[in-house]
Short mmCIF file of C-alpha atoms in Angstrom, two decimals:
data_model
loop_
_atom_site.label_atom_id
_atom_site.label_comp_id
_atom_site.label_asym_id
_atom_site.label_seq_id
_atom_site.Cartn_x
_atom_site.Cartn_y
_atom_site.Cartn_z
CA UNK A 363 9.54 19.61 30.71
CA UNK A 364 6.90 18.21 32.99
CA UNK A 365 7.29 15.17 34.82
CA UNK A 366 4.60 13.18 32.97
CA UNK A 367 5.61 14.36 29.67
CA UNK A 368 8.84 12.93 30.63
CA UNK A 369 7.84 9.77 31.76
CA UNK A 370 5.33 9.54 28.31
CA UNK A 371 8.07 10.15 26.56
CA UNK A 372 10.44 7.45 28.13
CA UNK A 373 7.64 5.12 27.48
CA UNK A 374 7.04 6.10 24.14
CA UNK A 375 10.63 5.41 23.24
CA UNK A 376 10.88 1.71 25.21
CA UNK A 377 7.51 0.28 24.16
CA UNK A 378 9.36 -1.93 21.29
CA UNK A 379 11.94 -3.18 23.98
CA UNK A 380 8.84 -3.58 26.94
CA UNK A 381 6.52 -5.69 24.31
CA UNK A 382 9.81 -7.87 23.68
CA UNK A 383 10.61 -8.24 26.71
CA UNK A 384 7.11 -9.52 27.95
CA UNK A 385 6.61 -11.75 24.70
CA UNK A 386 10.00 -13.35 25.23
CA UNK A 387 8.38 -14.91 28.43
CA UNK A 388 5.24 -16.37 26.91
CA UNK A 389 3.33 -15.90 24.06
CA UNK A 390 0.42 -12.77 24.56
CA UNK A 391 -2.41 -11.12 23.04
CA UNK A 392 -2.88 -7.08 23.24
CA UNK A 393 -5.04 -6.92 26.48
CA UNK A 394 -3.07 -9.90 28.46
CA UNK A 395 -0.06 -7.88 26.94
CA UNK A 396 -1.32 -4.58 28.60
CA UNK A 397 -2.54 -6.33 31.91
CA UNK A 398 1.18 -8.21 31.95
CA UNK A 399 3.14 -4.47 31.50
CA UNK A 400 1.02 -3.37 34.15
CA UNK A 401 1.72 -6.20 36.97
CA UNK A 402 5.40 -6.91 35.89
CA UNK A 403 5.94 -3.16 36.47
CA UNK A 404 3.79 -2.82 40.04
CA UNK A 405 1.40 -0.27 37.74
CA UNK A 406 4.21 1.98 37.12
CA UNK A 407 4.02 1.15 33.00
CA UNK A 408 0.40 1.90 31.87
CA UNK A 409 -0.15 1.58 27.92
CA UNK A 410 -2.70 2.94 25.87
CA UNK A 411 -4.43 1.15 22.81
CA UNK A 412 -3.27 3.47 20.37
CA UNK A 413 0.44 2.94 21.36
CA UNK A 414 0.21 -0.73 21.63
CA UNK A 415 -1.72 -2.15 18.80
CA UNK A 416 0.41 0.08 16.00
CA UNK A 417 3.66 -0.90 18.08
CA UNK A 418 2.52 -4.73 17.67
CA UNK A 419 1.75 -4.55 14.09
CA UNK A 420 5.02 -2.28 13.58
CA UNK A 421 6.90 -5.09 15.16
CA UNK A 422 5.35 -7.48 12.82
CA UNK A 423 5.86 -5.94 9.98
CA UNK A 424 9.39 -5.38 11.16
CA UNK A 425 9.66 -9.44 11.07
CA UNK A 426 10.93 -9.06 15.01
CA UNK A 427 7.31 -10.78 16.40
CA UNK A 428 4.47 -12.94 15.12
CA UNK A 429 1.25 -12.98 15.40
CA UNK A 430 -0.85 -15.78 15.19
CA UNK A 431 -4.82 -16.54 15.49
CA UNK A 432 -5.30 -19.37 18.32
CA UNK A 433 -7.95 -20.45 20.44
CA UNK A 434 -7.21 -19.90 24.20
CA UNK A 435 -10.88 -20.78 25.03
CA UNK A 436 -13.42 -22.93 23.72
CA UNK A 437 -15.04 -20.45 20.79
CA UNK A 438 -12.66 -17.57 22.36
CA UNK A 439 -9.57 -16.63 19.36
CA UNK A 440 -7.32 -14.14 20.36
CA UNK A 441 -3.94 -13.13 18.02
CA UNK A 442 -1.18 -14.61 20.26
CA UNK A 443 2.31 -12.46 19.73
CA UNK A 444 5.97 -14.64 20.08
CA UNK A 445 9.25 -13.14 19.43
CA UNK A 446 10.78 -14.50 16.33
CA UNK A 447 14.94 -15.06 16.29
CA UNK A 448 15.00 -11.62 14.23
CA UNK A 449 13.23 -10.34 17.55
CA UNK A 450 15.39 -12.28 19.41
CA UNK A 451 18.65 -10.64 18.49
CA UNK A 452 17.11 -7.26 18.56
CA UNK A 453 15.92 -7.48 21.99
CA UNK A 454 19.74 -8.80 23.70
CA UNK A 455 21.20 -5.73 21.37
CA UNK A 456 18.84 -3.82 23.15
CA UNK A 457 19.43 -4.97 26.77
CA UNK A 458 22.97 -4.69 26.19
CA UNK A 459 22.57 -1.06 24.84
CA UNK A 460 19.89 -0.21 27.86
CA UNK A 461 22.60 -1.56 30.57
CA UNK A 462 25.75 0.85 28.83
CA UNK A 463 23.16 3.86 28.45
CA UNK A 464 21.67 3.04 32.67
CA UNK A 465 25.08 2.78 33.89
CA UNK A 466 26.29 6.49 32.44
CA UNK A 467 23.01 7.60 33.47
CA UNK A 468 23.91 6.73 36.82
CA UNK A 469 27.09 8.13 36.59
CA UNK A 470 26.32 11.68 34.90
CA UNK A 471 22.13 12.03 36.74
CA UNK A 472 23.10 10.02 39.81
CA UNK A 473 23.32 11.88 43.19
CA UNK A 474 26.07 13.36 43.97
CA UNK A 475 28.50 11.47 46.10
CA UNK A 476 31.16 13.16 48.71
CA UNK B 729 -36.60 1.59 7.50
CA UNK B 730 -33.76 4.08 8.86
CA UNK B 731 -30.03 3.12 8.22
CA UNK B 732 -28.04 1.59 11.31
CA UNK B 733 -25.30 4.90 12.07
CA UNK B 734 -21.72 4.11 11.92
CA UNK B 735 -20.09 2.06 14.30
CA UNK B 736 -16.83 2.50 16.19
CA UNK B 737 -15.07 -0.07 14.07
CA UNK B 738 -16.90 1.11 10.83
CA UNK B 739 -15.71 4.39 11.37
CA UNK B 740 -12.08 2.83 11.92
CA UNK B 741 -12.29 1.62 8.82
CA UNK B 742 -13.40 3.73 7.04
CA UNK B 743 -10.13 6.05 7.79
CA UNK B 744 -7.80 2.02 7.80
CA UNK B 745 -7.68 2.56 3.92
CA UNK B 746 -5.26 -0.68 3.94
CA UNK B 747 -5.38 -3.84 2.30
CA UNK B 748 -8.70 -5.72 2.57
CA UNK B 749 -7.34 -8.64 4.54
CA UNK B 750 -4.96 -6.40 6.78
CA UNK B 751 -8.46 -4.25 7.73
CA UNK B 752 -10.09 -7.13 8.67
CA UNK B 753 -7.49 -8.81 10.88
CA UNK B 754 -6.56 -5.33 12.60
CA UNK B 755 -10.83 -4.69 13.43
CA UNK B 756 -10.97 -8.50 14.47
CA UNK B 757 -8.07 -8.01 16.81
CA UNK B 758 -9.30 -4.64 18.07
CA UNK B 759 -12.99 -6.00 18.57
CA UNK B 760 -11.39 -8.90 20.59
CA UNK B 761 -9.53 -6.24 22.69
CA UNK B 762 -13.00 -4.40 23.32
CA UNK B 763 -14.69 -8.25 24.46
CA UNK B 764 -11.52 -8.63 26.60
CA UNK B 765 -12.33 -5.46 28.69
CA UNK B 766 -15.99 -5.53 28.54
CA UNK B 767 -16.23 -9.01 30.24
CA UNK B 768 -13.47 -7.75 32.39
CA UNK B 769 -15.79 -4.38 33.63
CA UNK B 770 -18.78 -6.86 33.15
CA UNK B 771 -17.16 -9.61 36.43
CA UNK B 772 -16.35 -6.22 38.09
CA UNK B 773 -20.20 -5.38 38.22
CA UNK B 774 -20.60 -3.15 35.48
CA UNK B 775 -23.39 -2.93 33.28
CA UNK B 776 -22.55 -4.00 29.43
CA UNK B 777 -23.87 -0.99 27.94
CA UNK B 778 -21.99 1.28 30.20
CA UNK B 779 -18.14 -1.34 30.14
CA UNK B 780 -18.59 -0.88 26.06
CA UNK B 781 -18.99 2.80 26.05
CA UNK B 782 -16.03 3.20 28.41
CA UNK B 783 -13.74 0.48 26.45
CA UNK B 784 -14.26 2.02 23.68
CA UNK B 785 -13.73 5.22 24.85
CA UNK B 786 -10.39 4.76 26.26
CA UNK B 787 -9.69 3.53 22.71
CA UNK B 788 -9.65 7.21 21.69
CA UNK B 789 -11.11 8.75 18.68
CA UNK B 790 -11.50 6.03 15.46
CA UNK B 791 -9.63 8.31 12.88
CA UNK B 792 -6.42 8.75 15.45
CA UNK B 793 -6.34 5.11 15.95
CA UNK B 794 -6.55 4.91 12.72
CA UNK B 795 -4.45 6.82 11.37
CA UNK B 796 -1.87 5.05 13.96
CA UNK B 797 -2.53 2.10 12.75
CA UNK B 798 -2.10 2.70 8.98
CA UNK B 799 1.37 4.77 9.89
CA UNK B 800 2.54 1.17 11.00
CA UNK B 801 1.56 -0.28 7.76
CA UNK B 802 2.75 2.09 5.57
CA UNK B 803 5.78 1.09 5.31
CA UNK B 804 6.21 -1.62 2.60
CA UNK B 805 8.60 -4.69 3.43
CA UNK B 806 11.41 -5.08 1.36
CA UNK B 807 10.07 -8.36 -0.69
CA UNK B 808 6.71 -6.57 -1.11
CA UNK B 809 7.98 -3.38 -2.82
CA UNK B 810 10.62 -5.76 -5.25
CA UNK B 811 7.50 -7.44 -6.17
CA UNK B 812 5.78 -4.43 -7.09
CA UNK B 813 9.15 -3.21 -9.61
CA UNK B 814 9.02 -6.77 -10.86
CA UNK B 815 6.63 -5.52 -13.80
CA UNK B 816 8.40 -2.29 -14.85
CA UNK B 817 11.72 -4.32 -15.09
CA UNK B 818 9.50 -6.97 -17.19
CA UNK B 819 8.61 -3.89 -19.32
CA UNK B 820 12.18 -2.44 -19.53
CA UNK B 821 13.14 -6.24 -20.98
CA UNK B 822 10.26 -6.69 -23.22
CA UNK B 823 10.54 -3.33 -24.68
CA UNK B 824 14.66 -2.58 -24.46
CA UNK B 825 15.28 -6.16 -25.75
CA UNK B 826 12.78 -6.48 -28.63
CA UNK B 827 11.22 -9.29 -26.76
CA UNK B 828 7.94 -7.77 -27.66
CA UNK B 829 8.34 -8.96 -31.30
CA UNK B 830 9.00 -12.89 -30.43
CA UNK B 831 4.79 -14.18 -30.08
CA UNK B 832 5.89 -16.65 -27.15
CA UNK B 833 7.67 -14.41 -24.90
CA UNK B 834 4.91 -11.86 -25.42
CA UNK B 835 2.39 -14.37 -24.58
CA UNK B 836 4.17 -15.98 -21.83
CA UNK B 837 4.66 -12.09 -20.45
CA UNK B 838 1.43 -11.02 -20.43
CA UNK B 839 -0.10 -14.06 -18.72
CA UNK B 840 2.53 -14.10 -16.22
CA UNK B 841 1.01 -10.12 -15.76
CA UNK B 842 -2.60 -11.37 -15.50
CA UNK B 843 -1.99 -14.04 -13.42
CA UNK B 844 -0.47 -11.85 -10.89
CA UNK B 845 -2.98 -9.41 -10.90
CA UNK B 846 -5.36 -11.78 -10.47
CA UNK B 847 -3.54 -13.33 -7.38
CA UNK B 848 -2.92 -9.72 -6.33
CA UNK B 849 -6.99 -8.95 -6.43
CA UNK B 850 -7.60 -12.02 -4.52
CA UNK B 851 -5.29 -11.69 -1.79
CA UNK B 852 -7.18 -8.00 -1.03
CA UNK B 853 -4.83 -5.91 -3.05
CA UNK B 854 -1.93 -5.56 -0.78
CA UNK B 855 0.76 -2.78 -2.13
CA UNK B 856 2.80 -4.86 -5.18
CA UNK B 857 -0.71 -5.34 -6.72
CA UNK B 858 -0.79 -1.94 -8.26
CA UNK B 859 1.88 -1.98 -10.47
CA UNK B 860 1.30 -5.02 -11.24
CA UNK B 861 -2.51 -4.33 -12.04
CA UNK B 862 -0.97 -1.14 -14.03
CA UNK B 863 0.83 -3.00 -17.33
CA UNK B 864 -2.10 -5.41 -17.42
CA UNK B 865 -3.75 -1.85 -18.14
CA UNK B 866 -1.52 -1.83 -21.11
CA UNK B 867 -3.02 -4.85 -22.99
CA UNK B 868 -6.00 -2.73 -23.57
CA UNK B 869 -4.27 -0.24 -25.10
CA UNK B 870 -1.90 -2.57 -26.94
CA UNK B 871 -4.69 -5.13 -28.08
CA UNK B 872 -6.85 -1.48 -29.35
CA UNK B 873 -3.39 -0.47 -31.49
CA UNK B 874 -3.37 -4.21 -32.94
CA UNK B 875 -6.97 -4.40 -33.67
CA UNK B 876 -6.68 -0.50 -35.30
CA UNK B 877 -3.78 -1.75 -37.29
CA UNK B 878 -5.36 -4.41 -38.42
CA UNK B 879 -8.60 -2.62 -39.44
CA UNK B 880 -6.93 0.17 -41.41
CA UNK B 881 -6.28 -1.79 -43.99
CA UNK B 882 -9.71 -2.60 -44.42
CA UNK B 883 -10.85 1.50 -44.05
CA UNK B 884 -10.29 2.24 -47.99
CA UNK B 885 -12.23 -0.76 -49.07
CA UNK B 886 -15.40 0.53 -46.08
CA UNK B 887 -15.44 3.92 -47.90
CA UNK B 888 -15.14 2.56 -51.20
CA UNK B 889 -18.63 0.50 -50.63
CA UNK B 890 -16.35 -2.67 -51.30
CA UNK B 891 -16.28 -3.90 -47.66
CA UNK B 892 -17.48 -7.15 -46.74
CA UNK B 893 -20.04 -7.46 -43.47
CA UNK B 894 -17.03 -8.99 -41.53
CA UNK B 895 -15.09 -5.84 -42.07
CA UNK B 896 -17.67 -3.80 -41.61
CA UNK B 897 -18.51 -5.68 -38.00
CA UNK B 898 -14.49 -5.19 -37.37
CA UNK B 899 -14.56 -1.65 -37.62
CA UNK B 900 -17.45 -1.27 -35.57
CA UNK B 901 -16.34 -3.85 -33.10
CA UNK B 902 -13.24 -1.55 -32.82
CA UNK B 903 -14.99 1.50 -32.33
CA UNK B 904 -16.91 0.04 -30.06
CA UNK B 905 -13.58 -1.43 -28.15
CA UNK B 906 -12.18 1.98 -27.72
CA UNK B 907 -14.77 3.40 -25.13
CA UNK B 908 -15.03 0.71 -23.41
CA UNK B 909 -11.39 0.04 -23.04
CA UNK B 910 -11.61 3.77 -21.68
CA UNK B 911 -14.19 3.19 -18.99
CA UNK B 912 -12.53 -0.09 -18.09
CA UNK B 913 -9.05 2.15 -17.25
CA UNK B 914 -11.54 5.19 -15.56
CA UNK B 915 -13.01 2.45 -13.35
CA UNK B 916 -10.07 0.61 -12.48
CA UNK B 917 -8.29 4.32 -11.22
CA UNK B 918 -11.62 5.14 -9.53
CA UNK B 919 -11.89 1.62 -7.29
CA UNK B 920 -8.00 2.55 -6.68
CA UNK B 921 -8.05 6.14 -5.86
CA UNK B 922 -11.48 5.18 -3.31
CA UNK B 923 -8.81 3.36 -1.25
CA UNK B 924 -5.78 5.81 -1.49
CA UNK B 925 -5.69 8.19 -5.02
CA UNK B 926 -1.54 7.26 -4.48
CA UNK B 927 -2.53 3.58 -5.15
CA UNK B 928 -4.24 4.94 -8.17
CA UNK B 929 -1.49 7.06 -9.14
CA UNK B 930 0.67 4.02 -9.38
CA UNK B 931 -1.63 1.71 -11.16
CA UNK B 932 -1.39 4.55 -13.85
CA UNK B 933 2.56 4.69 -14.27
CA UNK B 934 3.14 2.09 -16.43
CA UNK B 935 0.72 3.91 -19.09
CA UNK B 936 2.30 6.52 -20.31
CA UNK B 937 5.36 4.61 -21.06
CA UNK B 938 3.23 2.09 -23.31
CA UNK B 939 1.57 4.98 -25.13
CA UNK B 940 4.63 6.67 -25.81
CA UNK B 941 5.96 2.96 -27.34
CA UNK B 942 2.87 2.89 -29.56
CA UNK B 943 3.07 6.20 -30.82
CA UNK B 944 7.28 5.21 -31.70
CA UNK B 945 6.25 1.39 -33.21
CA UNK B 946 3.47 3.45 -35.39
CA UNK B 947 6.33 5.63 -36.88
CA UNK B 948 8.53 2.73 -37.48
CA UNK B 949 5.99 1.38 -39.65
CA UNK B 950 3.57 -0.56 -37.37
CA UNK B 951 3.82 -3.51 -35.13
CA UNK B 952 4.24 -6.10 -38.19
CA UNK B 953 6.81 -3.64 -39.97
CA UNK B 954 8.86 -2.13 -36.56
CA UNK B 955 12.47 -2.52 -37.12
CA UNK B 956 16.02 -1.97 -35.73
CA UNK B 957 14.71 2.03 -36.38
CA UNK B 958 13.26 2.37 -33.24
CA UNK B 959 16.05 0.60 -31.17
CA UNK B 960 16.93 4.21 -29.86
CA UNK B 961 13.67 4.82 -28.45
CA UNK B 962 13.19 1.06 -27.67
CA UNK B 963 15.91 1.29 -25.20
CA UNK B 964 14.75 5.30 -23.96
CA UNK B 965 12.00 3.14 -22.75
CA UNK B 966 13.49 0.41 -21.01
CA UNK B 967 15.94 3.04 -19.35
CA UNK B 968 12.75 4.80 -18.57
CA UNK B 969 11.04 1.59 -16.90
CA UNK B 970 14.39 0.83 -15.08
CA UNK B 971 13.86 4.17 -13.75
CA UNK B 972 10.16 2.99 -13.35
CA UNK B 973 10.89 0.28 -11.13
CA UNK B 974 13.49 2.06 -8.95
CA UNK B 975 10.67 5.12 -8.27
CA UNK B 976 8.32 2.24 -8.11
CA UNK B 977 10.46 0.84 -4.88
CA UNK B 978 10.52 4.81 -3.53
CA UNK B 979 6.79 5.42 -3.45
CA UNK B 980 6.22 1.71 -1.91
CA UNK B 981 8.77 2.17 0.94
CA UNK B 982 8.37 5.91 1.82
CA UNK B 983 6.59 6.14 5.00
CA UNK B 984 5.90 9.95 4.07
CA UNK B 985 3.19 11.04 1.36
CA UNK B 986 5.44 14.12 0.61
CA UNK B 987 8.38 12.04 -0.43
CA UNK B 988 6.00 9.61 -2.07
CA UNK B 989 3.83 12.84 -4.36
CA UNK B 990 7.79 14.26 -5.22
CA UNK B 991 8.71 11.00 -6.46
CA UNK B 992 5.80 10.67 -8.71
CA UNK B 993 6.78 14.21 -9.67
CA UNK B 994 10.36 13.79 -10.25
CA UNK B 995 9.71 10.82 -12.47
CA UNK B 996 7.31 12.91 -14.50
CA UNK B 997 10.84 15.31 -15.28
CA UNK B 998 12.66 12.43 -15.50
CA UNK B 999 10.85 10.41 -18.08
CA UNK B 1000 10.26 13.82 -20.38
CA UNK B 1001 14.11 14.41 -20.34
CA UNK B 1002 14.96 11.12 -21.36
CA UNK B 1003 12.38 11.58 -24.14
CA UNK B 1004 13.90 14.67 -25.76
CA UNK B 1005 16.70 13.16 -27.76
CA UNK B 1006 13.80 11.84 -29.72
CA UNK B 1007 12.43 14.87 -30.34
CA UNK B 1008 15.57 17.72 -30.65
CA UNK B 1009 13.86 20.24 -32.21
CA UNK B 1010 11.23 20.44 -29.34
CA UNK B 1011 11.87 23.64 -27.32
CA UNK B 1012 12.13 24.16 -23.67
CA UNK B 1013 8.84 25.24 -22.95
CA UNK B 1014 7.26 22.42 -24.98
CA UNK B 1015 9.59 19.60 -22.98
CA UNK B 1016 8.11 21.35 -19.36
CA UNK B 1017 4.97 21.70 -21.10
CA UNK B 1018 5.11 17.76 -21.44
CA UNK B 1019 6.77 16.87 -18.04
CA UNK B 1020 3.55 18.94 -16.60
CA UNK B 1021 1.35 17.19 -18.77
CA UNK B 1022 2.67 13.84 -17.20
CA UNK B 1023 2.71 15.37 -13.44
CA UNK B 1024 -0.85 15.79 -13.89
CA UNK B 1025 -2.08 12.96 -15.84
CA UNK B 1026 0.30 10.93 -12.78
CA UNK B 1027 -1.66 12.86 -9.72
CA UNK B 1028 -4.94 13.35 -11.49
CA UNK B 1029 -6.44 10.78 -9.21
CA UNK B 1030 -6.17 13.47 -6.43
CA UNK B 1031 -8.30 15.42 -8.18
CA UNK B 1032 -10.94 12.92 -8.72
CA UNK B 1033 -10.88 12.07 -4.99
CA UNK B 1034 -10.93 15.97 -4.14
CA UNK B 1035 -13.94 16.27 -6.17
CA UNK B 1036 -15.83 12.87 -5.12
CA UNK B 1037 -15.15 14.58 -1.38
CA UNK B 1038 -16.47 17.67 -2.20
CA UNK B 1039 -19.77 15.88 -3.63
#
């Protein structure tokens, strides 16, 4: 497995948590969400349209976020995403999970120690 | 004066095949998302022409995104697919319990069914709507079996010369009512299918359910004369709209076509099995002849959108 297929993949299967994560800061739209994953992560995370948009309306759909129409400019709407409670509860099941599955990745994929 | 080609968002679309109202809000959102990093390129000195072409081509091709898109929405919540077996159960009561045969419940049913449809149409036909729309499909047929029961009477008198002009106009009425009751079902499968033939496939369910209730209330004697005879088949048919409403539920929450065409399928077998008790005599080949019959009748609205692509 290539290195970038590895990394796409990693990605791929943390986008739900990432979006969560960011929304549970401040309410977003898609591109402030995409500039936002970009800076919090020092350009490390970059996300394509076609994974975030169908991620955001999963997530919807899901009842875990909301998306509402807003003004954020005079005659400039955006949909603004928040994290509902459902969201919420999903996203500190997820940290939890993330810290258990980091640490034994540390401990089995960690360098070797003497 | 030539025709403007496709856009970008046209083409997106016109591969979205979702509700009316979800289509809009996902292009509105997307479009937004394309103004975002056009004014963005736009600050950093790029022309507009040239920021829009690469915006939207970082988007990706409109079908993929699409088809992305639609995968997210494909899976109907909870509530919404309840809503959509609300009608069969209605069905399974009104036919299982007789309910059919008391004037206010009837009446009260079938507006209720209306109603809904109506709110379903104006809300963009989201997923629920089809069943939904699907027994109000049924009053046609039901309303052409009243108005055929009524005019029967009145066919000796017509060939005896005897009939008055009100008759006569009846029976023409009626023959009249029969066509157009047909093109009224065609066109209703054909706006479906243009959207997704599956959607079309279950506003056609309920039908063959109702039909097969006519053809049992005719040998019981007729709507006026139907008795506790038929309370075998009466409650083969609710069973059959239970079973309705739980396939109903399948097709609306499957996130896979496959699962959602072997449904359909299964139901077809399902609904002809439960059927032959009626009919004991009728031989295996006949019963698989019927369940085929159904399968096909059930999925023909893939063949109407196979041929309409072919065009």
């Amino acid at each position: 497995m290539t290195l970038t297929r590895y990394l796409t993949q990693l990605l791929k299967g943390n986008t739900d948590v990432l979006i969560l994560s960011l929304l549970e800061r401040e309410a977003m739209y898609g591109h402030q969400l995409m500039d936002e994953l970009e800076l919090a992560s020092s350009g490390f995370f970059k996300i394509s349209e076609g994974t975030l948009y169908p991620a955001l309306h999963r997530l919807t759909r899901n009842g875990l976020i909301c998306g509402k129409w807003a003004e954020i400019a005079p005659g400039k709407e955006r949909k603004l995403y928040t994290v509902t409670p459902k969201g919420e509860q999903e996203l500190a099941a997820c940290r939890s999970t993330w810290g258990d599955f980091a640490t034994a990745m540390g401990l089995v994929a960690g360098p070797a120690t003497t | 004066m030539f025709p403007q080609p496709p856009t970008y968002f046209d083409r997106l679309r016109e591969h979205l095949r979702l509700d009316d109202s979800v289509e809009s809000d996902i292009v509105r959102e997307l479009q937004s998302h394309v103004e975002d990093g056009v004014d963005r390129l736009v600050h950093e000195g790029v022309p507009e022409h040239d920021a829009r072409a690469r915006v939207i081509g970082r988007m990706g091709r409109p079908q993929t995104l699409a088809h992305l898109m639609r995968r997210a929405h494909l899976v109907t919540p909870w509530p919404e697919a309840l809503a959509g077996a609300t009608p069969m159960l209605l069905m399974a009561a009104l036919i299982a319990g007789t309910l059919w045969q008391q004037p206010v419940i009837a009446l009260a049913a079938s507006v209720l069914v209306v109603a809904v449809t109506l709110f379903g149409l104006f809300q963009g036909r989201p997923t629920w709507f089809y069943p939904w729309a699907g027994v109000a499909l049924t009053m046609p047929l039901v309303a052409g079996y009243i108005a055929f029961e009524v005019l029967r009477e009145q066919i000796p008198a017509l060939a005896s010369g005897s009939a008055s002009p009100t008759v006569v106009l009846g029976i023409a009425g009626a023959g009249l009512y029969f066509p157009v009751g047909l093109i009224v079902v065609v066109g209703a499968v054909l706006v479906a299918a243009r959207r997704d033939w599956l959607d079309a496939s279950v506003l056609l369910s309920p039908l063959p359910g109702v039909f097969a209730w006519i053809i049992a209330v005719h040998h019981a004697g007729g709507i006026r004369h139907a008795n506790a005879s038929m309370a075998g088949t009466s409650q083969l048919l609710g069973v059959a709209y239970v079973c309705m409403a739980f396939a109903t539920i399948v097709v609306l929450r499957a996130r896979s076509r496959t699962t959602k065409i072997a449904t359909m399928v299964v139901v077809a077998v399902a609904l002809v099995s439960l059927g032959t008790p009626l009919d004991s005599q009728a031989a295996l080949l006949t019963v698989g002849l019927r369940a085929g019959l159904l399968g096909v009748f059930l999925l023909s609205p893939a063949l109407v959108v196979h041929q309409s692509l072919e065009r």
